[in-house]
């Protein structure tokens, strides 16, 4: 079974976060996490990322294969018009029977996989959703085992660490936190990040942690 926890901060002075996320389970034993970061901040960014998350969940629940769902979502974003407004997609599919995990990234920040003895950085390089209708993202496959954690973040979390290698710093932060609770892990990561920013959110920031346990 899988458990998740989220910590988020909206950009200082903004009425609403431009980040959105969704967590949902399917009858076939698959657990999904979807995170999207709308370009910019405020209501317009919220609407963009909300559409990405909502479309992905609806397409998956309707029974479409993941690649088809992503292609349809991306096409819908492109067809919105010529306004320069894009969103990232970070989509995790976890088979709870086998532990096989697939992450699809479209313009999304790096994610981090915490094993018992190390933290692995999962990077991607595609453009955000809504730029290229044919893009189905960078796909990463991993096998998860009992006690593994996946940490997904939006780019505001890494960007405002203000260090040369933010992914390396985030790996060190995650390694230093000892907990089996995904909610506490997400909260403590955000607390550490806010120390780097002087306690101010200069962008929308979301940290989502998910862990897998054997029954």
PDB file of C-alpha atoms in Angstrom:
ATOM      1  CA  UNK A   1       0.000   0.000   0.000  1.00  0.00           C
ATOM      2  CA  UNK A   2       1.059   3.606  -0.509  1.00  0.00           C
ATOM      3  CA  UNK A   3       0.808   6.669   1.704  1.00  0.00           C
ATOM      4  CA  UNK A   4       1.424  10.294   0.749  1.00  0.00           C
ATOM      5  CA  UNK A   5       1.970  13.651   2.415  1.00  0.00           C
ATOM      6  CA  UNK A   6       2.163  17.182   1.048  1.00  0.00           C
ATOM      7  CA  UNK A   7       3.632  20.503   2.172  1.00  0.00           C
ATOM      8  CA  UNK A   8       3.097  23.678   0.159  1.00  0.00           C
ATOM      9  CA  UNK A   9       3.680  27.415   0.249  1.00  0.00           C
ATOM     10  CA  UNK A  10       2.184  29.936  -2.146  1.00  0.00           C
ATOM     11  CA  UNK A  11       4.257  32.826  -3.463  1.00  0.00           C
ATOM     12  CA  UNK A  12       4.343  35.716  -1.028  1.00  0.00           C
ATOM     13  CA  UNK A  13       1.651  38.238  -1.926  1.00  0.00           C
ATOM     14  CA  UNK A  14      -0.251  35.803  -4.141  1.00  0.00           C
ATOM     15  CA  UNK A  15      -3.889  34.926  -3.418  1.00  0.00           C
ATOM     16  CA  UNK A  16      -3.590  31.330  -4.596  1.00  0.00           C
ATOM     17  CA  UNK A  17      -0.856  28.831  -5.468  1.00  0.00           C
ATOM     18  CA  UNK A  18      -0.106  28.067  -9.109  1.00  0.00           C
ATOM     19  CA  UNK A  19       0.771  24.489  -8.117  1.00  0.00           C
ATOM     20  CA  UNK A  20      -1.792  21.688  -8.111  1.00  0.00           C
ATOM     21  CA  UNK A  21      -1.660  17.986  -7.289  1.00  0.00           C
ATOM     22  CA  UNK A  22      -3.849  14.900  -7.239  1.00  0.00           C
ATOM     23  CA  UNK A  23      -3.557  11.523  -5.493  1.00  0.00           C
ATOM     24  CA  UNK A  24      -5.797   8.679  -6.587  1.00  0.00           C
ATOM     25  CA  UNK A  25      -5.996   4.888  -6.615  1.00  0.00           C
ATOM     26  CA  UNK A  26      -7.419   2.696  -9.363  1.00  0.00           C
ATOM     27  CA  UNK A  27      -9.336  -0.574  -9.052  1.00  0.00           C
ATOM     28  CA  UNK A  28      -6.521  -2.363 -10.910  1.00  0.00           C
ATOM     29  CA  UNK A  29      -4.145  -1.794  -7.986  1.00  0.00           C
ATOM     30  CA  UNK A  30      -2.332   1.214  -9.425  1.00  0.00           C
ATOM     31  CA  UNK A  31      -1.650   4.318  -7.323  1.00  0.00           C
ATOM     32  CA  UNK A  32      -1.157   7.654  -9.061  1.00  0.00           C
ATOM     33  CA  UNK A  33       0.396  10.948  -8.016  1.00  0.00           C
ATOM     34  CA  UNK A  34       0.068  13.947 -10.328  1.00  0.00           C
ATOM     35  CA  UNK A  35       1.797  17.292  -9.717  1.00  0.00           C
ATOM     36  CA  UNK A  36       1.619  20.339 -11.983  1.00  0.00           C
ATOM     37  CA  UNK A  37       3.230  23.768 -11.769  1.00  0.00           C
ATOM     38  CA  UNK A  38       1.522  26.529 -13.758  1.00  0.00           C
ATOM     39  CA  UNK A  39       3.724  29.154 -15.395  1.00  0.00           C
ATOM     40  CA  UNK A  40       4.015  32.263 -13.244  1.00  0.00           C
ATOM     41  CA  UNK A  41       1.812  32.541 -10.166  1.00  0.00           C
ATOM     42  CA  UNK A  42      -1.668  33.511  -9.051  1.00  0.00           C
ATOM     43  CA  UNK A  43      -5.098  32.601 -10.494  1.00  0.00           C
ATOM     44  CA  UNK A  44      -3.958  32.127 -14.120  1.00  0.00           C
ATOM     45  CA  UNK A  45      -1.184  29.703 -13.094  1.00  0.00           C
ATOM     46  CA  UNK A  46      -3.658  27.909 -10.822  1.00  0.00           C
ATOM     47  CA  UNK A  47      -6.147  27.438 -13.687  1.00  0.00           C
ATOM     48  CA  UNK A  48      -3.456  26.037 -15.989  1.00  0.00           C
ATOM     49  CA  UNK A  49      -2.072  23.498 -13.505  1.00  0.00           C
ATOM     50  CA  UNK A  50      -5.558  22.599 -12.272  1.00  0.00           C
ATOM     51  CA  UNK A  51      -6.559  21.715 -15.839  1.00  0.00           C
ATOM     52  CA  UNK A  52      -3.501  19.476 -16.275  1.00  0.00           C
ATOM     53  CA  UNK A  53      -4.194  17.579 -13.049  1.00  0.00           C
ATOM     54  CA  UNK A  54      -7.941  17.297 -13.649  1.00  0.00           C
ATOM     55  CA  UNK A  55      -7.581  16.070 -17.240  1.00  0.00           C
ATOM     56  CA  UNK A  56      -4.984  13.456 -16.286  1.00  0.00           C
ATOM     57  CA  UNK A  57      -7.140  12.050 -13.491  1.00  0.00           C
ATOM     58  CA  UNK A  58     -10.274  11.980 -15.654  1.00  0.00           C
ATOM     59  CA  UNK A  59      -8.517  10.306 -18.593  1.00  0.00           C
ATOM     60  CA  UNK A  60      -6.883   7.674 -16.370  1.00  0.00           C
ATOM     61  CA  UNK A  61     -10.143   6.938 -14.524  1.00  0.00           C
ATOM     62  CA  UNK A  62     -11.883   6.609 -17.911  1.00  0.00           C
ATOM     63  CA  UNK A  63      -9.523   3.738 -18.705  1.00  0.00           C
ATOM     64  CA  UNK A  64      -7.148   5.323 -21.221  1.00  0.00           C
ATOM     65  CA  UNK A  65      -3.537   4.044 -21.301  1.00  0.00           C
ATOM     66  CA  UNK A  66      -1.152   6.473 -19.609  1.00  0.00           C
ATOM     67  CA  UNK A  67       0.627   7.538 -22.812  1.00  0.00           C
ATOM     68  CA  UNK A  68      -2.726   8.201 -24.508  1.00  0.00           C
ATOM     69  CA  UNK A  69      -3.972  10.191 -21.490  1.00  0.00           C
ATOM     70  CA  UNK A  70      -0.827  12.341 -21.556  1.00  0.00           C
ATOM     71  CA  UNK A  71      -1.087  12.909 -25.300  1.00  0.00           C
ATOM     72  CA  UNK A  72      -4.757  13.921 -24.981  1.00  0.00           C
ATOM     73  CA  UNK A  73      -4.039  16.245 -22.064  1.00  0.00           C
ATOM     74  CA  UNK A  74      -1.140  17.849 -23.922  1.00  0.00           C
ATOM     75  CA  UNK A  75      -3.252  18.347 -27.046  1.00  0.00           C
ATOM     76  CA  UNK A  76      -6.006  19.952 -24.981  1.00  0.00           C
ATOM     77  CA  UNK A  77      -3.465  22.376 -23.491  1.00  0.00           C
ATOM     78  CA  UNK A  78      -2.102  23.255 -26.941  1.00  0.00           C
ATOM     79  CA  UNK A  79      -5.611  23.811 -28.324  1.00  0.00           C
ATOM     80  CA  UNK A  80      -6.427  26.364 -25.634  1.00  0.00           C
ATOM     81  CA  UNK A  81      -5.012  29.081 -27.849  1.00  0.00           C
ATOM     82  CA  UNK A  82      -1.844  30.937 -28.652  1.00  0.00           C
ATOM     83  CA  UNK A  83      -1.383  32.510 -25.246  1.00  0.00           C
ATOM     84  CA  UNK A  84       1.989  31.768 -23.753  1.00  0.00           C
ATOM     85  CA  UNK A  85       0.824  29.900 -20.705  1.00  0.00           C
ATOM     86  CA  UNK A  86       2.184  26.465 -19.933  1.00  0.00           C
ATOM     87  CA  UNK A  87       2.252  23.953 -17.108  1.00  0.00           C
ATOM     88  CA  UNK A  88       4.547  21.130 -16.064  1.00  0.00           C
ATOM     89  CA  UNK A  89       3.446  17.550 -15.535  1.00  0.00           C
ATOM     90  CA  UNK A  90       4.965  15.164 -13.011  1.00  0.00           C
ATOM     91  CA  UNK A  91       2.998  11.900 -13.103  1.00  0.00           C
ATOM     92  CA  UNK A  92       3.742   8.787 -11.082  1.00  0.00           C
ATOM     93  CA  UNK A  93       2.153   5.389 -11.733  1.00  0.00           C
ATOM     94  CA  UNK A  94       2.861   2.763  -9.071  1.00  0.00           C
ATOM     95  CA  UNK A  95       1.773  -0.856  -9.445  1.00  0.00           C
ATOM     96  CA  UNK A  96       1.021  -1.895  -5.860  1.00  0.00           C
ATOM     97  CA  UNK A  97       1.205  -5.584  -6.751  1.00  0.00           C
ATOM     98  CA  UNK A  98       4.717  -5.532  -8.210  1.00  0.00           C
ATOM     99  CA  UNK A  99       6.260  -2.304  -6.896  1.00  0.00           C
ATOM    100  CA  UNK A 100       7.011  -1.203 -10.458  1.00  0.00           C
ATOM    101  CA  UNK A 101       6.973   2.590 -10.725  1.00  0.00           C
ATOM    102  CA  UNK A 102       6.821   4.755 -13.825  1.00  0.00           C
ATOM    103  CA  UNK A 103       7.344   8.516 -13.671  1.00  0.00           C
ATOM    104  CA  UNK A 104       6.500  10.680 -16.675  1.00  0.00           C
ATOM    105  CA  UNK A 105       7.880  14.226 -16.677  1.00  0.00           C
ATOM    106  CA  UNK A 106       6.953  17.083 -18.981  1.00  0.00           C
ATOM    107  CA  UNK A 107       8.960  20.158 -18.040  1.00  0.00           C
ATOM    108  CA  UNK A 108       8.960  19.074 -14.396  1.00  0.00           C
ATOM    109  CA  UNK A 109      11.644  19.549 -11.759  1.00  0.00           C
ATOM    110  CA  UNK A 110      13.795  16.643 -10.608  1.00  0.00           C
ATOM    111  CA  UNK A 111      12.290  14.061  -8.252  1.00  0.00           C
ATOM    112  CA  UNK A 112      14.094  12.083  -5.578  1.00  0.00           C
ATOM    113  CA  UNK A 113      13.880   8.417  -4.657  1.00  0.00           C
ATOM    114  CA  UNK A 114      14.895   7.635  -1.081  1.00  0.00           C
ATOM    115  CA  UNK A 115      16.076   4.076  -0.495  1.00  0.00           C
ATOM    116  CA  UNK A 116      17.293   2.775   2.851  1.00  0.00           C
ATOM    117  CA  UNK A 117      20.924   3.674   2.157  1.00  0.00           C
ATOM    118  CA  UNK A 118      20.859   6.421  -0.482  1.00  0.00           C
ATOM    119  CA  UNK A 119      18.846   9.077  -2.313  1.00  0.00           C
ATOM    120  CA  UNK A 120      18.628   8.943  -6.117  1.00  0.00           C
ATOM    121  CA  UNK A 121      17.904  12.002  -8.264  1.00  0.00           C
ATOM    122  CA  UNK A 122      15.484  11.482 -11.191  1.00  0.00           C
ATOM    123  CA  UNK A 123      15.890  14.196 -13.843  1.00  0.00           C
ATOM    124  CA  UNK A 124      14.104  15.006 -17.118  1.00  0.00           C
ATOM    125  CA  UNK A 125      14.466  17.577 -19.879  1.00  0.00           C
ATOM    126  CA  UNK A 126      11.215  17.961 -21.861  1.00  0.00           C
ATOM    127  CA  UNK A 127       9.327  21.228 -22.394  1.00  0.00           C
ATOM    128  CA  UNK A 128       6.156  22.008 -20.374  1.00  0.00           C
ATOM    129  CA  UNK A 129       2.702  20.760 -21.358  1.00  0.00           C
ATOM    130  CA  UNK A 130       0.996  22.843 -24.000  1.00  0.00           C
ATOM    131  CA  UNK A 131       4.159  23.579 -26.009  1.00  0.00           C
ATOM    132  CA  UNK A 132       4.287  20.500 -28.244  1.00  0.00           C
ATOM    133  CA  UNK A 133       1.158  18.408 -28.775  1.00  0.00           C
ATOM    134  CA  UNK A 134       3.196  15.343 -29.809  1.00  0.00           C
ATOM    135  CA  UNK A 135       5.290  15.287 -26.616  1.00  0.00           C
ATOM    136  CA  UNK A 136       4.577  12.395 -24.261  1.00  0.00           C
ATOM    137  CA  UNK A 137       7.353  13.275 -21.820  1.00  0.00           C
ATOM    138  CA  UNK A 138      10.464  11.679 -20.396  1.00  0.00           C
ATOM    139  CA  UNK A 139       9.694   8.310 -18.834  1.00  0.00           C
ATOM    140  CA  UNK A 140      11.637   6.861 -15.887  1.00  0.00           C
ATOM    141  CA  UNK A 141      11.169   3.296 -14.606  1.00  0.00           C
ATOM    142  CA  UNK A 142      12.169   2.032 -11.162  1.00  0.00           C
ATOM    143  CA  UNK A 143      11.310  -0.898  -8.895  1.00  0.00           C
ATOM    144  CA  UNK A 144      10.268   0.205  -5.403  1.00  0.00           C
ATOM    145  CA  UNK A 145      10.617  -1.954  -2.324  1.00  0.00           C
ATOM    146  CA  UNK A 146       9.267  -1.791   1.238  1.00  0.00           C
ATOM    147  CA  UNK A 147      10.018   1.562   2.877  1.00  0.00           C
ATOM    148  CA  UNK A 148      11.087   3.464  -0.259  1.00  0.00           C
ATOM    149  CA  UNK A 149      10.027   7.106  -0.563  1.00  0.00           C
ATOM    150  CA  UNK A 150       9.444   9.178  -3.685  1.00  0.00           C
ATOM    151  CA  UNK A 151       9.749  12.947  -3.257  1.00  0.00           C
ATOM    152  CA  UNK A 152       8.288  15.161  -5.985  1.00  0.00           C
ATOM    153  CA  UNK A 153       8.809  18.933  -5.931  1.00  0.00           C
ATOM    154  CA  UNK A 154       7.909  21.934  -8.077  1.00  0.00           C
ATOM    155  CA  UNK A 155      10.719  24.084  -9.440  1.00  0.00           C
ATOM    156  CA  UNK A 156      10.258  26.839  -6.835  1.00  0.00           C
ATOM    157  CA  UNK A 157      11.550  24.412  -4.204  1.00  0.00           C
ATOM    158  CA  UNK A 158      14.876  23.803  -5.974  1.00  0.00           C
ATOM    159  CA  UNK A 159      15.363  27.201  -7.598  1.00  0.00           C
ATOM    160  CA  UNK A 160      15.287  29.190  -4.378  1.00  0.00           C
ATOM    161  CA  UNK A 161      17.820  27.062  -2.548  1.00  0.00           C
ATOM    162  CA  UNK A 162      20.261  29.487  -4.240  1.00  0.00           C
ATOM    163  CA  UNK A 163      23.089  26.964  -4.469  1.00  0.00           C
ATOM    164  CA  UNK A 164      25.162  25.839  -7.470  1.00  0.00           C
ATOM    165  CA  UNK A 165      23.806  22.284  -7.429  1.00  0.00           C
ATOM    166  CA  UNK A 166      20.280  22.405  -5.930  1.00  0.00           C
ATOM    167  CA  UNK A 167      19.570  18.741  -6.698  1.00  0.00           C
ATOM    168  CA  UNK A 168      22.639  17.688  -4.706  1.00  0.00           C
ATOM    169  CA  UNK A 169      21.560  19.890  -1.796  1.00  0.00           C
ATOM    170  CA  UNK A 170      18.053  18.435  -1.888  1.00  0.00           C
ATOM    171  CA  UNK A 171      19.504  14.912  -1.814  1.00  0.00           C
ATOM    172  CA  UNK A 172      21.449  15.854   1.321  1.00  0.00           C
ATOM    173  CA  UNK A 173      18.334  17.366   2.930  1.00  0.00           C
ATOM    174  CA  UNK A 174      16.276  14.234   2.268  1.00  0.00           C
ATOM    175  CA  UNK A 175      19.056  11.925   3.481  1.00  0.00           C
ATOM    176  CA  UNK A 176      19.295  13.843   6.762  1.00  0.00           C
ATOM    177  CA  UNK A 177      15.601  13.462   7.679  1.00  0.00           C
ATOM    178  CA  UNK A 178      14.758  10.281   9.563  1.00  0.00           C
ATOM    179  CA  UNK A 179      11.055   9.431   9.513  1.00  0.00           C
ATOM    180  CA  UNK A 180       8.686   6.767   8.210  1.00  0.00           C
ATOM    181  CA  UNK A 181       5.838   9.278   7.842  1.00  0.00           C
ATOM    182  CA  UNK A 182       5.481  10.885   4.378  1.00  0.00           C
ATOM    183  CA  UNK A 183       3.607  13.867   5.799  1.00  0.00           C
ATOM    184  CA  UNK A 184       6.401  14.606   8.270  1.00  0.00           C
ATOM    185  CA  UNK A 185       9.024  14.096   5.539  1.00  0.00           C
ATOM    186  CA  UNK A 186       7.305  16.621   3.234  1.00  0.00           C
ATOM    187  CA  UNK A 187       6.883  19.123   6.085  1.00  0.00           C
ATOM    188  CA  UNK A 188      10.492  18.845   7.260  1.00  0.00           C
ATOM    189  CA  UNK A 189      11.837  19.210   3.697  1.00  0.00           C
ATOM    190  CA  UNK A 190       9.796  22.403   3.308  1.00  0.00           C
ATOM    191  CA  UNK A 191      11.055  23.697   6.658  1.00  0.00           C
ATOM    192  CA  UNK A 192      14.674  23.150   5.562  1.00  0.00           C
ATOM    193  CA  UNK A 193      14.032  24.826   2.191  1.00  0.00           C
ATOM    194  CA  UNK A 194      12.497  27.858   3.929  1.00  0.00           C
ATOM    195  CA  UNK A 195      15.726  28.252   5.900  1.00  0.00           C
ATOM    196  CA  UNK A 196      17.508  28.809   2.571  1.00  0.00           C
ATOM    197  CA  UNK A 197      14.928  31.393   1.466  1.00  0.00           C
ATOM    198  CA  UNK A 198      14.974  33.407   4.689  1.00  0.00           C
ATOM    199  CA  UNK A 199      11.474  32.221   5.550  1.00  0.00           C
ATOM    200  CA  UNK A 200       9.906  33.814   2.461  1.00  0.00           C
ATOM    201  CA  UNK A 201       8.267  32.024  -0.467  1.00  0.00           C
ATOM    202  CA  UNK A 202       9.520  33.755  -3.600  1.00  0.00           C
ATOM    203  CA  UNK A 203       7.628  31.296  -5.781  1.00  0.00           C
ATOM    204  CA  UNK A 204       4.904  28.703  -5.328  1.00  0.00           C
ATOM    205  CA  UNK A 205       6.480  25.670  -3.683  1.00  0.00           C
ATOM    206  CA  UNK A 206       5.100  22.150  -3.307  1.00  0.00           C
ATOM    207  CA  UNK A 207       6.743  19.069  -1.783  1.00  0.00           C
ATOM    208  CA  UNK A 208       4.924  15.753  -2.131  1.00  0.00           C
ATOM    209  CA  UNK A 209       6.247  12.578  -0.534  1.00  0.00           C
ATOM    210  CA  UNK A 210       4.885   9.085  -1.204  1.00  0.00           C
ATOM    211  CA  UNK A 211       6.052   5.823   0.353  1.00  0.00           C
ATOM    212  CA  UNK A 212       5.335   2.177  -0.339  1.00  0.00           C
ATOM    213  CA  UNK A 213       4.872  -0.509   2.315  1.00  0.00           C
ATOM    214  CA  UNK A 214       4.305  -4.235   2.108  1.00  0.00           C
ATOM    215  CA  UNK A 215       1.095  -5.397   3.782  1.00  0.00           C
TER     216      UNK A 215
END
